[in-house]
mmCIF file of C-alpha atoms in Angstrom:
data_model
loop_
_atom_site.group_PDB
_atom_site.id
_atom_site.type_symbol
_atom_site.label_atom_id
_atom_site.label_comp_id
_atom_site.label_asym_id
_atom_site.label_seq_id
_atom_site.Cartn_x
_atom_site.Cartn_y
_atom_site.Cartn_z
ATOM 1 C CA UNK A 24 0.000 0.000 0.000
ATOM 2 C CA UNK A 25 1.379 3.479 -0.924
ATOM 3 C CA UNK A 26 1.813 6.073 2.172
ATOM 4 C CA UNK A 27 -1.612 8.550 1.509
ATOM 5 C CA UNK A 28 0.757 10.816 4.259
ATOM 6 C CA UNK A 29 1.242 14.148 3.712
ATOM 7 C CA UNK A 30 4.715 16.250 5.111
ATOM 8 C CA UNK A 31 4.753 19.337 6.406
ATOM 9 C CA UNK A 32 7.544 21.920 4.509
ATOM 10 C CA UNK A 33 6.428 24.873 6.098
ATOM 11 C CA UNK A 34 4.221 25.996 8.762
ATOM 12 C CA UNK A 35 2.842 29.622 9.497
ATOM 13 C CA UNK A 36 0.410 30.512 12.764
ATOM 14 C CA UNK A 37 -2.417 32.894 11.691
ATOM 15 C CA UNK A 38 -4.026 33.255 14.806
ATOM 16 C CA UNK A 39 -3.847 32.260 18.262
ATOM 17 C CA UNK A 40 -7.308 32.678 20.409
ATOM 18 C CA UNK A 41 -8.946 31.727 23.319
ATOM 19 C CA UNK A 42 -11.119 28.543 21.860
ATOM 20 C CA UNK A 43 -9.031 28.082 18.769
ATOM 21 C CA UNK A 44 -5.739 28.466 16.937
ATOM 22 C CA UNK A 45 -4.951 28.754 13.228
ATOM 23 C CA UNK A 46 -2.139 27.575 11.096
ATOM 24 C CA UNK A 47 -1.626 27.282 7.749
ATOM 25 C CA UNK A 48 1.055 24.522 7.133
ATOM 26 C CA UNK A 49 2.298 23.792 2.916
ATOM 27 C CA UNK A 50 2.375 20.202 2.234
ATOM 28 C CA UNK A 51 4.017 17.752 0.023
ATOM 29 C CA UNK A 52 1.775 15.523 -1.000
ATOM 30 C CA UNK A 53 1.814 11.498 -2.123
ATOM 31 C CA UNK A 54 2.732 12.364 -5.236
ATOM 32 C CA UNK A 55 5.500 15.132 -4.562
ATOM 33 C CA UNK A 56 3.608 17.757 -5.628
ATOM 34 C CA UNK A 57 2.781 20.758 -2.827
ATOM 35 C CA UNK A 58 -0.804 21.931 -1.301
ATOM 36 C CA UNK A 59 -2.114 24.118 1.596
ATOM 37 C CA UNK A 60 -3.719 22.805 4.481
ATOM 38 C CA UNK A 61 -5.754 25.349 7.230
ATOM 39 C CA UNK A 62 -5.883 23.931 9.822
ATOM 40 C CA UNK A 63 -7.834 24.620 13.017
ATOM 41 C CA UNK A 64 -6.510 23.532 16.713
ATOM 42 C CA UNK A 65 -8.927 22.945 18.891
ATOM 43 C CA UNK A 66 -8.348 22.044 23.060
ATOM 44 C CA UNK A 67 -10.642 19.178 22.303
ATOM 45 C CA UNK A 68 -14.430 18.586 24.379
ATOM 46 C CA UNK A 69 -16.553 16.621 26.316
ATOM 47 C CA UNK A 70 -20.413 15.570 25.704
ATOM 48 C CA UNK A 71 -22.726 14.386 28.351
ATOM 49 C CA UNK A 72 -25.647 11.938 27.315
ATOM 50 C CA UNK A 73 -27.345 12.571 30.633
ATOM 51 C CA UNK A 74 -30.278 10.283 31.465
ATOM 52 C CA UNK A 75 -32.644 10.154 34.462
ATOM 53 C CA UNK A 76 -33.786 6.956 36.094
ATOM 54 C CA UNK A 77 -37.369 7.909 34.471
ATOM 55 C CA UNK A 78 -35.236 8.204 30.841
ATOM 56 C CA UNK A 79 -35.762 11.693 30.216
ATOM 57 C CA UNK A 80 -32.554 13.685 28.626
ATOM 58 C CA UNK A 81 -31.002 16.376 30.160
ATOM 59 C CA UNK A 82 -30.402 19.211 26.983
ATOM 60 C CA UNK A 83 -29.472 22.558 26.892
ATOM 61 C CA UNK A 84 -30.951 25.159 25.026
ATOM 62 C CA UNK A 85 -27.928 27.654 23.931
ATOM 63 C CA UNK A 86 -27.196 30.569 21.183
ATOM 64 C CA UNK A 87 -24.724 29.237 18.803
ATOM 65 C CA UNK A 88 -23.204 32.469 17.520
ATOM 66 C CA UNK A 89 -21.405 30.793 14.159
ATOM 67 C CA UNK A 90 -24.875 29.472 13.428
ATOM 68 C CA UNK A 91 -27.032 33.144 14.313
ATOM 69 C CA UNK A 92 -29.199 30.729 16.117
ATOM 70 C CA UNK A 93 -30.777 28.824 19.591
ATOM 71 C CA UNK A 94 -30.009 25.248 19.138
ATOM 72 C CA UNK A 95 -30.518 22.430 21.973
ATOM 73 C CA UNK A 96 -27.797 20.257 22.593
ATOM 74 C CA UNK A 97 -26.100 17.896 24.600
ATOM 75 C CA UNK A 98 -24.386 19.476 27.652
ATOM 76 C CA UNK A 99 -20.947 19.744 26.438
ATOM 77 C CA UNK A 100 -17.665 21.476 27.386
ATOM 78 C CA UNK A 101 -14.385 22.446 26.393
ATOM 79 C CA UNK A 102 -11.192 20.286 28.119
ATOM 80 C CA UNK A 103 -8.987 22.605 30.496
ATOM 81 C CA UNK A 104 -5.141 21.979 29.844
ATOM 82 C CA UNK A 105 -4.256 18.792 31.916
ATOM 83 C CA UNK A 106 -7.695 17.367 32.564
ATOM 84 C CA UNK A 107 -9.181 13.930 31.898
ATOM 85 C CA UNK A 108 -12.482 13.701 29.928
ATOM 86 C CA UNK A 109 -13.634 12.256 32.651
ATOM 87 C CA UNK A 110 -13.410 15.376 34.675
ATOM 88 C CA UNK A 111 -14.262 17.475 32.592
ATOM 89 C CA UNK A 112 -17.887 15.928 31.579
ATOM 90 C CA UNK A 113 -18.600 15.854 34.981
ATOM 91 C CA UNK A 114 -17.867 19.212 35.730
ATOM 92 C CA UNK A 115 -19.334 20.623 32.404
ATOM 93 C CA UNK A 116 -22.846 18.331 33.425
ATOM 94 C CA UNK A 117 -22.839 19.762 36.749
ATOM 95 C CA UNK A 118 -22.195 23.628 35.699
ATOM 96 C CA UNK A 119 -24.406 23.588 33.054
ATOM 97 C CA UNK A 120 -27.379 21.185 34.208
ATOM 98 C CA UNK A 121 -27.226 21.518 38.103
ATOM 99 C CA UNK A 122 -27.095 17.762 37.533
ATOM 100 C CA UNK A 123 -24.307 15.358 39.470
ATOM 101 C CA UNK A 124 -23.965 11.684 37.901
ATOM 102 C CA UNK A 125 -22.924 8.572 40.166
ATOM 103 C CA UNK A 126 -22.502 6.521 36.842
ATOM 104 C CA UNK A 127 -20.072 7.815 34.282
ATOM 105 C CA UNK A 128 -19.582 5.323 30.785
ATOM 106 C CA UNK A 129 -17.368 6.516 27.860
ATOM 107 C CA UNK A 130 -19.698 5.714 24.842
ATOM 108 C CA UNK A 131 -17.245 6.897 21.959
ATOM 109 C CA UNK A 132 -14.969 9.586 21.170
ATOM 110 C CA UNK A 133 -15.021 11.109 17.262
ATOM 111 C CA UNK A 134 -12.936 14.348 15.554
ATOM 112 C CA UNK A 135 -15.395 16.765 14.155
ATOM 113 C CA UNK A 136 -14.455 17.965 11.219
ATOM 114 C CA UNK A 137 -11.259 16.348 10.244
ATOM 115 C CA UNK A 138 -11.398 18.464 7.064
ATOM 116 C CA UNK A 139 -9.853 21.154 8.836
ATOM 117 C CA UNK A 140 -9.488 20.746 12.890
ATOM 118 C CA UNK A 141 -8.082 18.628 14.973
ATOM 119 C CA UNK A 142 -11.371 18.720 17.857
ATOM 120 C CA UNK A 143 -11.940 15.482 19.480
ATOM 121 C CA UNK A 144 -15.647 15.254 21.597
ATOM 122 C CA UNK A 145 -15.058 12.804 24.099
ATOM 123 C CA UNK A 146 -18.870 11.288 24.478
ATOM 124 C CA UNK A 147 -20.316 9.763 27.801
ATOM 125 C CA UNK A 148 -23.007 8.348 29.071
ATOM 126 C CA UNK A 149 -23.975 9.906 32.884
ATOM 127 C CA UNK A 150 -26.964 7.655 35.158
ATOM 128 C CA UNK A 151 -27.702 7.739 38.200
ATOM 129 C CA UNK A 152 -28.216 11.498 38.192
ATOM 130 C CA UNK A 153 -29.606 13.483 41.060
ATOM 131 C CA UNK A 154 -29.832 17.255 41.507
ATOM 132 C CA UNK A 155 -27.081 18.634 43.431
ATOM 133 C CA UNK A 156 -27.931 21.205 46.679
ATOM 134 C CA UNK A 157 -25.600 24.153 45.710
ATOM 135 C CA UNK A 158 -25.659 24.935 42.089
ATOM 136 C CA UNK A 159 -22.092 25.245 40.301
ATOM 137 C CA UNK A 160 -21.285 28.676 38.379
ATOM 138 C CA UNK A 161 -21.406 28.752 34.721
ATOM 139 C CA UNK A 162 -18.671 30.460 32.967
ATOM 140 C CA UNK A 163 -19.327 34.260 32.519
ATOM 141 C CA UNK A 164 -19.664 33.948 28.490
ATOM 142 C CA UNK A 165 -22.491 30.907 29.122
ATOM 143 C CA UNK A 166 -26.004 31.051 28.777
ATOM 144 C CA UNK A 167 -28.028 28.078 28.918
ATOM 145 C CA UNK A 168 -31.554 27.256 29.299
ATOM 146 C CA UNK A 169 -31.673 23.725 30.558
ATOM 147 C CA UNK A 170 -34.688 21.159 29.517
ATOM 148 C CA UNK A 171 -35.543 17.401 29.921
ATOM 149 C CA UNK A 172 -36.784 15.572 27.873
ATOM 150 C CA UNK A 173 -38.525 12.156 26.706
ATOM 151 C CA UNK A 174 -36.374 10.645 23.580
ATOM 152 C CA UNK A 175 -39.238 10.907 21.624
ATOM 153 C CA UNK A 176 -39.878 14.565 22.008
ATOM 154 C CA UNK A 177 -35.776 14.352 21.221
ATOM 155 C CA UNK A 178 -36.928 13.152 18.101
ATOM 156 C CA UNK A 179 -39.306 15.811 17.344
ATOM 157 C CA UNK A 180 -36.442 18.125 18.306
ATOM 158 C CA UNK A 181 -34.369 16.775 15.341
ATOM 159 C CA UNK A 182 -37.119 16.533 13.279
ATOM 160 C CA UNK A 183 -38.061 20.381 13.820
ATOM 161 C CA UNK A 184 -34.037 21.425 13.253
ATOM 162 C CA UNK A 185 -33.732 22.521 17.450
ATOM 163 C CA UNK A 186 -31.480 19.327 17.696
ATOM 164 C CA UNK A 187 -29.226 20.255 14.975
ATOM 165 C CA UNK A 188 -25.606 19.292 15.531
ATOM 166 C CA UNK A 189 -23.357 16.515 15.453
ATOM 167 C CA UNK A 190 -22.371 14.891 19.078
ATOM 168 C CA UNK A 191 -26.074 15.610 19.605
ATOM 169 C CA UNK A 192 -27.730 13.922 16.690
ATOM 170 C CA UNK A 193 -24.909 10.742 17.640
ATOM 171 C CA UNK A 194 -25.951 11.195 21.183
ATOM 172 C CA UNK A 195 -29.958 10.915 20.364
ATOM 173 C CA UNK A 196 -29.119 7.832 17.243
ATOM 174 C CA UNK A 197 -27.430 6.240 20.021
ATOM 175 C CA UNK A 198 -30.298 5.295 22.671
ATOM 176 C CA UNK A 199 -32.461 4.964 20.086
ATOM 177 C CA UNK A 200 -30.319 1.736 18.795
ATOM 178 C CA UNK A 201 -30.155 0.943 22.863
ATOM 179 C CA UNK A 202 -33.910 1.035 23.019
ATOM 180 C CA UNK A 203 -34.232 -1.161 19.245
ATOM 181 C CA UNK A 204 -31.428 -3.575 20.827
ATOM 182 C CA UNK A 205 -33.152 -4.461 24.226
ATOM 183 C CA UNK A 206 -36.934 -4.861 22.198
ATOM 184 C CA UNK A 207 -35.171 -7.019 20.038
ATOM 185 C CA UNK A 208 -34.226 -9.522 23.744
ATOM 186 C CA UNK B 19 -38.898 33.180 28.054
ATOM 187 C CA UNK B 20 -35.482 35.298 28.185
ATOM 188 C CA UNK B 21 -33.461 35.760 25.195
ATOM 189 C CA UNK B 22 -30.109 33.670 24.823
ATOM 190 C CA UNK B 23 -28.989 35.810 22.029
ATOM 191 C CA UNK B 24 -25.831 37.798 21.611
ATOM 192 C CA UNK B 25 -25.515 40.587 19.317
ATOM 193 C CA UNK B 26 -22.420 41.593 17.346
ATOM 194 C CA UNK B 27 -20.665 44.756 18.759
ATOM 195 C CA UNK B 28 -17.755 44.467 16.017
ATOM 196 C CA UNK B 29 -16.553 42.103 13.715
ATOM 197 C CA UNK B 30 -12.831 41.060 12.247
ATOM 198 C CA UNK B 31 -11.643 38.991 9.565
ATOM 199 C CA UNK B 32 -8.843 37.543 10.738
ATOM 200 C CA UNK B 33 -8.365 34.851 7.966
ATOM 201 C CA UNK B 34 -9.250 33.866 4.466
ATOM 202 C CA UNK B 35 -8.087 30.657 2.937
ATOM 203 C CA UNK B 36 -9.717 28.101 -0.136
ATOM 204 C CA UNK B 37 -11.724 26.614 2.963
ATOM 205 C CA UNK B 38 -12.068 28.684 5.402
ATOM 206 C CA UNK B 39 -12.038 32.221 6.766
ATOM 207 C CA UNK B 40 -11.811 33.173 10.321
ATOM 208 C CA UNK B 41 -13.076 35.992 12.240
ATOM 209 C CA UNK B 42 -13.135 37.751 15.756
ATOM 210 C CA UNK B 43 -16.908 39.115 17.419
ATOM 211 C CA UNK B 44 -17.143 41.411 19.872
ATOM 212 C CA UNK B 45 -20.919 40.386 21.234
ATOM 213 C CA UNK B 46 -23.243 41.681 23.903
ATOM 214 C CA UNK B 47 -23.861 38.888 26.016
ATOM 215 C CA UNK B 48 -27.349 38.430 27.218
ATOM 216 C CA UNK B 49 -26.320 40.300 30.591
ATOM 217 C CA UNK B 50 -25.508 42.991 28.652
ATOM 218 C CA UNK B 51 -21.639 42.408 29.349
ATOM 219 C CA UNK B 52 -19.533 42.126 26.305
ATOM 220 C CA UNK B 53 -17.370 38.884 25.002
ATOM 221 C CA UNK B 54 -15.270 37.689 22.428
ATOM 222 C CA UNK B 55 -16.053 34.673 19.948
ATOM 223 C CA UNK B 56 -13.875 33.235 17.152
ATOM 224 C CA UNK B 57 -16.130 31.953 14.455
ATOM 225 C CA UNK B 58 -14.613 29.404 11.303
ATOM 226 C CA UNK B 59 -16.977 30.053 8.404
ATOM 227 C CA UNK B 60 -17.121 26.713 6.546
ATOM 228 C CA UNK B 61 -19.068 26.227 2.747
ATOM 229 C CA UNK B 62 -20.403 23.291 3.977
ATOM 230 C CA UNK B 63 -20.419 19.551 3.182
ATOM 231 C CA UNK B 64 -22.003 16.616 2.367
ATOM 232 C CA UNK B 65 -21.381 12.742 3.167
ATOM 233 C CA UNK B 66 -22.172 9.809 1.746
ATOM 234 C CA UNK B 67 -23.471 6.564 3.042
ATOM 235 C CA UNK B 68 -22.751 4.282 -0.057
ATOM 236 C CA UNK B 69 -24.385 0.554 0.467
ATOM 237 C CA UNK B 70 -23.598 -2.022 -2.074
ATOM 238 C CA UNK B 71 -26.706 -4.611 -2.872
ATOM 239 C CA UNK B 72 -25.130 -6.685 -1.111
ATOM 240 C CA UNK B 73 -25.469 -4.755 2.333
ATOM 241 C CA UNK B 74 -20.980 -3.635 1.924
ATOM 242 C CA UNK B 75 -20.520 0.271 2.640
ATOM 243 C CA UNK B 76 -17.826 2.111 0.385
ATOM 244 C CA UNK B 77 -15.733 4.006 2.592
ATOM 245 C CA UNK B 78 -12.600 5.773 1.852
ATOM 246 C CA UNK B 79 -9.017 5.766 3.617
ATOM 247 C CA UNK B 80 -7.635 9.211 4.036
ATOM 248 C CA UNK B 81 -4.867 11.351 5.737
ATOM 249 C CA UNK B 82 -5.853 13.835 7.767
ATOM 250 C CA UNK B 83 -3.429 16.862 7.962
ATOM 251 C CA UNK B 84 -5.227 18.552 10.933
ATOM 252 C CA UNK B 85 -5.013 14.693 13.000
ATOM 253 C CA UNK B 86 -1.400 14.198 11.294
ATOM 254 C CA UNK B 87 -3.289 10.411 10.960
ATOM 255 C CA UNK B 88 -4.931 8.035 7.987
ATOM 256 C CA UNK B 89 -8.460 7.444 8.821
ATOM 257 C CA UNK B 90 -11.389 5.441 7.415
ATOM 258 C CA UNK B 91 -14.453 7.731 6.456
ATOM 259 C CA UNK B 92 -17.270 7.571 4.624
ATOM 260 C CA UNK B 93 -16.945 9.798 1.032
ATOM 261 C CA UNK B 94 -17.508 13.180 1.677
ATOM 262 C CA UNK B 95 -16.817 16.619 0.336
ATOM 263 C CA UNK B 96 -16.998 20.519 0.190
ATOM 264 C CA UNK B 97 -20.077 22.450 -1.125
ATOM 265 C CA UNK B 98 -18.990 24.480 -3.998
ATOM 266 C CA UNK B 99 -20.432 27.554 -4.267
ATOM 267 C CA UNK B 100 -24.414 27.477 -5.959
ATOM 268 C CA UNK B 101 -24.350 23.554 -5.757
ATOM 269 C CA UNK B 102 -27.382 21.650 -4.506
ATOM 270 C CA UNK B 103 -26.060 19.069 -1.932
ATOM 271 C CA UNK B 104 -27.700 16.396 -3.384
ATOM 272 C CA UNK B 105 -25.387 17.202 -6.770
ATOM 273 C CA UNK B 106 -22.838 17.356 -4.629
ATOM 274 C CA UNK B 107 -23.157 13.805 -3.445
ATOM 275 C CA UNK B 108 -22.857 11.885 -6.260
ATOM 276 C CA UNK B 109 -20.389 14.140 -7.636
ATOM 277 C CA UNK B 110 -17.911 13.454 -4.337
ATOM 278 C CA UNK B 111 -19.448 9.652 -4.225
ATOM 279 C CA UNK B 112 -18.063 9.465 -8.140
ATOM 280 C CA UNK B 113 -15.093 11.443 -7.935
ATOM 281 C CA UNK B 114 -13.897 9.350 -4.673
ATOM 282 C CA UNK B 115 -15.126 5.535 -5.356
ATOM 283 C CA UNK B 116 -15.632 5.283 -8.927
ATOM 284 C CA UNK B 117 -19.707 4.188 -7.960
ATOM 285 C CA UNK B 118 -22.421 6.004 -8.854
ATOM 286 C CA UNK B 119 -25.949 5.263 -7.318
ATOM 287 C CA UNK B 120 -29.221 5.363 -8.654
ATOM 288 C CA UNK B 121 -31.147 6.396 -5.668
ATOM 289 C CA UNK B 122 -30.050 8.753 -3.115
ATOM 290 C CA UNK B 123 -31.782 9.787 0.070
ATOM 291 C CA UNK B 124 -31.560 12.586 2.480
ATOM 292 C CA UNK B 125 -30.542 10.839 5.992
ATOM 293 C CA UNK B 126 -30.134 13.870 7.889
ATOM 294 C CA UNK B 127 -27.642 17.002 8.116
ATOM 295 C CA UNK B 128 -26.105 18.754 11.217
ATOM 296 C CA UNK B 129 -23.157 21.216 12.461
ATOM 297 C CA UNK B 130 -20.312 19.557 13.007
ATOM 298 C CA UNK B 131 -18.679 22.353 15.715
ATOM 299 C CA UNK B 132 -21.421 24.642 16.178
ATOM 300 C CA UNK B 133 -19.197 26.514 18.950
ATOM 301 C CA UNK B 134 -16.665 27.616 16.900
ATOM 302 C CA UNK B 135 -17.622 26.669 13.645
ATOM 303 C CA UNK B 136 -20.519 27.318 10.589
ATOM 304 C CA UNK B 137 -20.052 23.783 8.817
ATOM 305 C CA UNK B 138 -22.811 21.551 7.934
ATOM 306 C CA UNK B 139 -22.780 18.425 6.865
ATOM 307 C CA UNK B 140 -25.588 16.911 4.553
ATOM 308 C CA UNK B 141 -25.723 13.000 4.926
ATOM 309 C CA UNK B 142 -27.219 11.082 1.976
ATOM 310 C CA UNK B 143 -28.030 7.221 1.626
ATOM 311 C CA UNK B 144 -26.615 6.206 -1.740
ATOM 312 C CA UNK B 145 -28.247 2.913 -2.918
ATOM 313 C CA UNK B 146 -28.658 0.700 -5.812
ATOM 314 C CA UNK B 147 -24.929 1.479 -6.807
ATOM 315 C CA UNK B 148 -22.848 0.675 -10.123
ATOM 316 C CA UNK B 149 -19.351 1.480 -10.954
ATOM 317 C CA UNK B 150 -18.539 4.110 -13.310
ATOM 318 C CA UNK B 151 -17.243 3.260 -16.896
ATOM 319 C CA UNK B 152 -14.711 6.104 -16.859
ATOM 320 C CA UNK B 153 -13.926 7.412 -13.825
ATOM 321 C CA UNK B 154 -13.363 10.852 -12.575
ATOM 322 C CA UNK B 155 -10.972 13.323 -11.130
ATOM 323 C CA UNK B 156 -10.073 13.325 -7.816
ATOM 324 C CA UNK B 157 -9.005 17.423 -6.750
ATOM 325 C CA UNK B 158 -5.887 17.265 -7.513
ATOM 326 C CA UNK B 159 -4.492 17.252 -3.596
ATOM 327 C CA UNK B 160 -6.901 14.908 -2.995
ATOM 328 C CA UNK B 161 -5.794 10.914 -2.378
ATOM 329 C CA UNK B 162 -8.118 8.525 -1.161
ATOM 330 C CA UNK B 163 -8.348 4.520 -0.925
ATOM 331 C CA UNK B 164 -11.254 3.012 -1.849
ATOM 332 C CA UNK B 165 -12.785 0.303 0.459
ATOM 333 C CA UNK B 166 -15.814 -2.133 0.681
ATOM 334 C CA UNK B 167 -16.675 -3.366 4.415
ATOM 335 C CA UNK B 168 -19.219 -5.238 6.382
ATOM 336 C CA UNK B 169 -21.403 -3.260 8.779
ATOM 337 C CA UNK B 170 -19.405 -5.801 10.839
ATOM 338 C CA UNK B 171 -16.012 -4.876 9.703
ATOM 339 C CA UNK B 172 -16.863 -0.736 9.985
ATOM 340 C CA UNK B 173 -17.878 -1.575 14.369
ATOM 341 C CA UNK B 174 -14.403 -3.077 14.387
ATOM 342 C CA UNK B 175 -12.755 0.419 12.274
ATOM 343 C CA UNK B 176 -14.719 2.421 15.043
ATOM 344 C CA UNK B 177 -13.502 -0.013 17.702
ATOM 345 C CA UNK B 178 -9.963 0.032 16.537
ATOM 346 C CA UNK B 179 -9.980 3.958 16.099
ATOM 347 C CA UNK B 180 -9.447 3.369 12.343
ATOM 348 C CA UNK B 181 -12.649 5.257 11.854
ATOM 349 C CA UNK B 182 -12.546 8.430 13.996
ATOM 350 C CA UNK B 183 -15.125 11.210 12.863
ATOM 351 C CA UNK B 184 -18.422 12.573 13.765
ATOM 352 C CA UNK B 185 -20.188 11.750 10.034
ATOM 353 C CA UNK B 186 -18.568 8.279 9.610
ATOM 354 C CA UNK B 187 -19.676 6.851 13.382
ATOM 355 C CA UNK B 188 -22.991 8.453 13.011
ATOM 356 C CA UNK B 189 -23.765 6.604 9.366
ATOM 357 C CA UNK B 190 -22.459 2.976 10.727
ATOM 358 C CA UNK B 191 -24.988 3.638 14.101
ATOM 359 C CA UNK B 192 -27.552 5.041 11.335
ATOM 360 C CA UNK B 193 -27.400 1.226 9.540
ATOM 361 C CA UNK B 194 -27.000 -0.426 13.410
ATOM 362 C CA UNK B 195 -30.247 1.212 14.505
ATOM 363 C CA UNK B 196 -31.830 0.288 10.890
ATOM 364 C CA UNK B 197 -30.811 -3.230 11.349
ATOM 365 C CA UNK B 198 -32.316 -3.427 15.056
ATOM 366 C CA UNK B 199 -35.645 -2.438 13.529
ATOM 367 C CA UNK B 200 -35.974 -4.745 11.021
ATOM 368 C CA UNK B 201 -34.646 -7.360 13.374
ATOM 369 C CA UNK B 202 -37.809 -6.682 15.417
ATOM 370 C CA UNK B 203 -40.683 -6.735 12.535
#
């Protein structure tokens, strides 16, 4: 099999912010010839398929400025420098939900948009939730509108274009198989 | 209800490339206090879910500048500017496999980053495939393998970490979940 790999020659940082960075790196390519590539670094995330012992879903309603628009998603978070997933979903569940979870599962982990970034979304499933006494401070930029609901009405929320991203849409596919898989027993 | 939105103050362009362009927002946060985001604006993209009549998906092996790895995807590609996404489709599910299909239907689309980023991805069911007589251009920095799998042989590429992205493990759940149902008929 031929190497598909692609070698960096030169590398230039456009930008360096607080959520993302940009470089643009030239390239040779399998066949020797040269390309750009942009590419977008990204900390990486966390997603939190949150689910109550009646199986309602814990979403969060949220403006979305690249979009101009209120979506509802997943609670999700951005991973602090040093911290494990792990951590981090719990903390992001917690601050954005007013949610704790006793029951943490990794269900998957997927890049984004490998296109043109290098985000990872660590996804987990959280049980075993209960409502914790003093509620945890968002950060100052985040304003969320939290919501439970039924996985049907999750459904409807797709269906409608409120769900409308990717971890989320994953996130919903995902308990639907669980619920097809244990009729099927 | 309150209002989640956040108004632009000021806006930057930081960046434009051939994919994407970058800018800076100054925004009035719902508070009324003021905040920074970096937004990626992305043409869009579309992905295909190719399925052989004999239940193999097509899937494509790729390096990935942004993961500096070769991962397994489903075909996929960039909106170009006017283009329907269904045209888009089976012009990236020609261009990449060398199959063309005769039916192709609209599975769902979502944002892949909607924190950062504008890109959305169109995912199509291609069906009742052939191969091409002549086949067509790849871009010419584009290099892909070609490969036919087993829903069975795509859960171990997930498992294994060979496939990686958001599009790719939401079309192999997509055929999971549409398995389970028909299992239970």
């Amino acid at each position: 099999m031929k190497s598909l790999e692609e070698k960096t020659i030169a590398k230039e940082q456009i930008f360096s912010g607080k959520v993302i960075d940009l470089y643009v790196e030239d390239v040779e390519l399998p066949n020797g010839k040269t390309s750009k590539r942009e590419i977008v670094k990204h900390p990486g995330a966390v997603a939190i398929l949150a689910v109550t012992d009646e199986g309602k879903i814990i979403m969060v309603k949220q403006f979305r400025k690249p979009l101009e628009r209120t979506i509802v998603e997943i609670p999700a978070g951005k991973l602090e420098k040093g911290e494990e997933p792990e951590y981090t979903a719990l903390r992001e569940l917690e601050e954005e939900t007013g949610y704790t979870a006793k029951k943490l599962t990794k269900i998957t982990a997927f890049y984004t948009s490998p296109g043109f970034a290098d985000e990872i979304v660590h996804v987990f499933l959280a049980e075993e939730l209960s409502v914790l006494e003093e509620k945890r401070e968002l950060d100052e930029d985040e304003f969320v509108e939290v919501m439970e609901v039924t996985l049907e009405d999750a459904l409807k929320l797709v269906e409608s274009r409120e769900v409308y991203d990717a971890k989320t849409a994953f996130a919903i596919q995902y308990l639907q198989l669980k619920e097809a898989l244990q009729a099927q027993k």
